[in-house]
Amino acid sequence: MLMRKILDREDPILRQKAVPVPLADIAGHNVQTIIREMIDAMSLQKDGVAIAAPQIGVSSQIFVVSGSLLKQADASYKGEPTELVFINPEIIKMSKEKKSVEEGCLSVRWFYGKVRRSVRVTLRAYNEKGQRIERGASGLLAQIFQHEVDHLNGILFTDKAKEVWQMTTEEIEELQRK
Ligand code: NI
């Protein structure tokens, strides 16, 4: 099995606008393989709650959320503990109410920052079966939707963060132990 590396923030692919996936291609081998590789790369990271395709070097509009890590991190999440796949996502509603939340990224090791995000958003996308879906979210999932759609537009959280700090070696070790 080919294991895709997660790209570091210096990589120019992370700064490109990702290309929409033609709907007829979603069921095809290529797209399904990309989704599988995204899930594999994400699941090797203990804190990998979501990943966007450009992070594994594929400039396509796809992101994946780990439902099981999301459930662990946010008790208010009542959805399935499986991987959630979003293709050609579009945020169609965002609350005016915003909150400053802590954020990190698998491509920006090991920095964290505070980013202002809408507390509620509605996302329209296609799932891995090519079905059109619309999903409202609050809490961590709303934050993830905004972070991942930013990735697909070439934006990293550090572009928006007001405060950015680096995790200490102890904090990183603690995270790896979980
Ligand atoms: Ni990220």
Coordinates of C-alpha atoms and ligand atoms in Angstrom, one line a residue:
M1 CA 0.0 0.0 0.0
L2 CA 1.2 3.4 -0.9
M3 CA 1.4 5.7 2.2
R4 CA 1.0 9.3 1.4
K5 CA 3.0 11.8 3.3
I6 CA 1.3 14.8 4.9
L7 CA 2.7 17.9 3.3
D8 CA 4.3 20.7 5.4
R9 CA 3.0 24.2 5.2
E10 CA 5.9 25.3 2.9
D11 CA 4.6 23.2 0.1
P12 CA 3.1 25.3 -2.7
I13 CA 0.2 22.7 -3.3
L14 CA -1.3 23.9 0.0
R15 CA -1.5 27.4 -1.4
Q16 CA -3.4 26.5 -4.6
K17 CA -7.2 26.6 -5.0
A18 CA -8.2 22.9 -5.2
V19 CA -10.0 21.7 -8.3
P20 CA -13.7 20.5 -8.1
V21 CA -14.2 16.8 -8.6
P22 CA -16.4 16.0 -11.7
L23 CA -19.4 14.2 -10.3
A24 CA -19.1 11.3 -12.7
D25 CA -15.7 10.6 -11.3
I26 CA -16.7 10.2 -7.6
A27 CA -17.4 6.5 -7.9
G28 CA -14.3 5.9 -9.9
H29 CA -11.1 4.2 -8.8
N30 CA -9.0 7.4 -8.7
V31 CA -11.2 9.4 -6.3
Q32 CA -12.0 6.4 -4.1
T33 CA -8.2 5.7 -3.8
I34 CA -7.6 9.3 -2.9
I35 CA -10.2 9.1 -0.2
R36 CA -8.7 5.9 1.2
E37 CA -5.2 7.4 1.2
M38 CA -6.5 10.5 3.0
I39 CA -8.1 8.3 5.7
D40 CA -4.9 6.3 6.1
A41 CA -2.7 9.3 6.4
M42 CA -5.1 11.0 8.9
S43 CA -5.5 7.9 11.0
L44 CA -1.7 7.6 11.6
Q45 CA -1.9 11.0 13.5
K46 CA -3.3 10.8 17.0
D47 CA -4.8 14.2 16.7
G48 CA -5.8 13.8 13.1
V49 CA -9.5 14.8 13.3
A50 CA -9.7 16.0 9.7
I51 CA -7.7 16.2 6.5
A52 CA -8.0 17.9 3.1
A53 CA -6.8 16.4 -0.2
P54 CA -4.1 19.1 -0.8
Q55 CA -2.5 18.0 2.4
I56 CA -1.5 14.7 0.8
G57 CA -0.5 16.4 -2.4
V58 CA -3.8 16.2 -4.4
S59 CA -5.3 19.4 -5.5
S60 CA -8.9 18.2 -5.4
Q61 CA -11.9 19.5 -3.4
I62 CA -12.2 16.7 -0.9
F63 CA -11.9 16.6 2.9
V64 CA -12.5 13.9 5.4
V65 CA -13.5 14.1 9.1
S66 CA -12.9 11.3 11.6
G67 CA -16.2 10.9 13.3
S68 CA -14.7 8.8 16.1
L69 CA -12.0 11.5 17.1
L70 CA -14.7 14.2 16.8
K71 CA -16.8 12.3 19.3
Q72 CA -13.9 12.0 21.7
A73 CA -13.1 15.7 21.4
D74 CA -16.6 17.1 21.5
A75 CA -19.3 15.5 23.6
S76 CA -21.9 17.6 21.8
Y77 CA -21.3 15.7 18.6
K78 CA -24.1 13.2 18.1
G79 CA -23.2 11.9 14.7
E80 CA -21.8 8.6 13.6
P81 CA -18.3 7.6 14.7
T82 CA -17.3 6.8 11.1
E83 CA -15.3 8.9 8.6
L84 CA -17.3 11.6 6.9
V85 CA -16.4 12.5 3.4
F86 CA -17.1 15.9 1.8
I87 CA -16.6 16.5 -1.9
N88 CA -16.9 19.9 -3.6
P89 CA -18.0 21.5 -0.3
E90 CA -19.5 24.9 -0.1
I91 CA -20.4 26.7 3.1
I92 CA -23.9 28.1 2.3
K93 CA -24.7 29.6 5.7
M94 CA -22.6 30.9 8.6
S95 CA -23.7 32.4 11.9
K96 CA -22.9 36.0 12.5
E97 CA -22.0 34.9 16.0
K98 CA -18.3 34.1 16.1
K99 CA -16.0 32.8 18.7
S100 CA -12.2 32.7 19.1
V101 CA -11.2 29.0 19.2
E102 CA -8.0 27.1 19.4
E103 CA -6.8 25.5 16.3
G104 CA -4.0 23.3 15.0
C105 CA -3.2 21.6 11.6
L106 CA -1.5 18.4 10.5
S107 CA 0.5 20.6 8.0
V108 CA 1.5 23.2 10.6
R109 CA 3.4 21.2 13.2
W110 CA 3.5 22.0 16.1
F111 CA 1.8 25.3 16.2
Y112 CA -1.5 26.3 17.7
G113 CA -3.4 29.5 17.4
K114 CA -6.6 31.3 18.1
V115 CA -8.9 31.8 15.2
R116 CA -12.3 33.5 15.0
R117 CA -14.8 31.1 13.6
S118 CA -18.6 31.2 13.1
V119 CA -20.2 29.0 15.8
R120 CA -22.7 27.5 13.3
V121 CA -22.4 26.8 9.6
T122 CA -24.3 24.8 7.0
L123 CA -22.2 22.9 4.4
R124 CA -23.4 21.6 1.1
A125 CA -21.3 18.9 -0.6
Y126 CA -21.4 15.4 -2.1
N127 CA -20.5 12.3 -0.1
E128 CA -18.2 9.5 -1.3
K129 CA -21.3 7.8 -3.0
G130 CA -21.9 11.0 -5.0
Q131 CA -25.0 11.9 -3.1
R132 CA -25.7 15.5 -2.5
I133 CA -25.7 16.4 1.2
E134 CA -26.5 19.4 3.3
R135 CA -25.3 19.4 6.9
G136 CA -25.6 21.9 9.7
A137 CA -22.9 21.9 12.3
S138 CA -22.0 23.6 15.5
G139 CA -19.2 23.1 18.0
L140 CA -16.0 21.5 16.8
L141 CA -17.5 20.2 13.5
A142 CA -18.5 23.8 12.5
Q143 CA -14.9 24.8 13.2
I144 CA -13.5 21.9 11.1
F145 CA -15.8 22.7 8.2
Q146 CA -14.4 26.3 8.1
H147 CA -10.8 25.1 8.5
E148 CA -11.1 22.5 5.8
V149 CA -12.9 24.7 3.3
D150 CA -10.1 27.2 3.9
H151 CA -7.5 24.5 3.0
L152 CA -9.3 24.0 -0.4
N153 CA -9.0 27.7 -1.0
G154 CA -5.2 27.7 -0.2
I155 CA -5.6 29.2 3.2
L156 CA -3.9 28.0 6.4
F157 CA -5.2 28.8 9.9
T158 CA -2.0 30.7 10.6
D159 CA -3.0 33.2 8.0
K160 CA -6.0 34.1 10.1
A161 CA -4.9 33.4 13.7
K162 CA -4.5 36.3 16.0
E163 CA -2.1 34.5 18.4
V164 CA 0.1 31.6 17.4
W165 CA 2.2 29.6 19.7
Q166 CA 4.3 26.4 19.5
M167 CA 3.6 23.4 21.6
T168 CA 6.3 22.3 24.0
T169 CA 8.1 19.0 23.7
E170 CA 6.2 17.8 26.8
E171 CA 2.9 18.7 25.3
I172 CA 3.7 16.9 22.0
E173 CA 4.8 13.8 23.9
E174 CA 1.6 13.9 26.0
L175 CA -0.4 14.0 22.8
Q176 CA 1.5 11.0 21.3
R177 CA 0.8 9.0 24.4
K178 CA -3.0 9.4 24.2
Ligands
NI1 NI -5.4 21.7 8.5

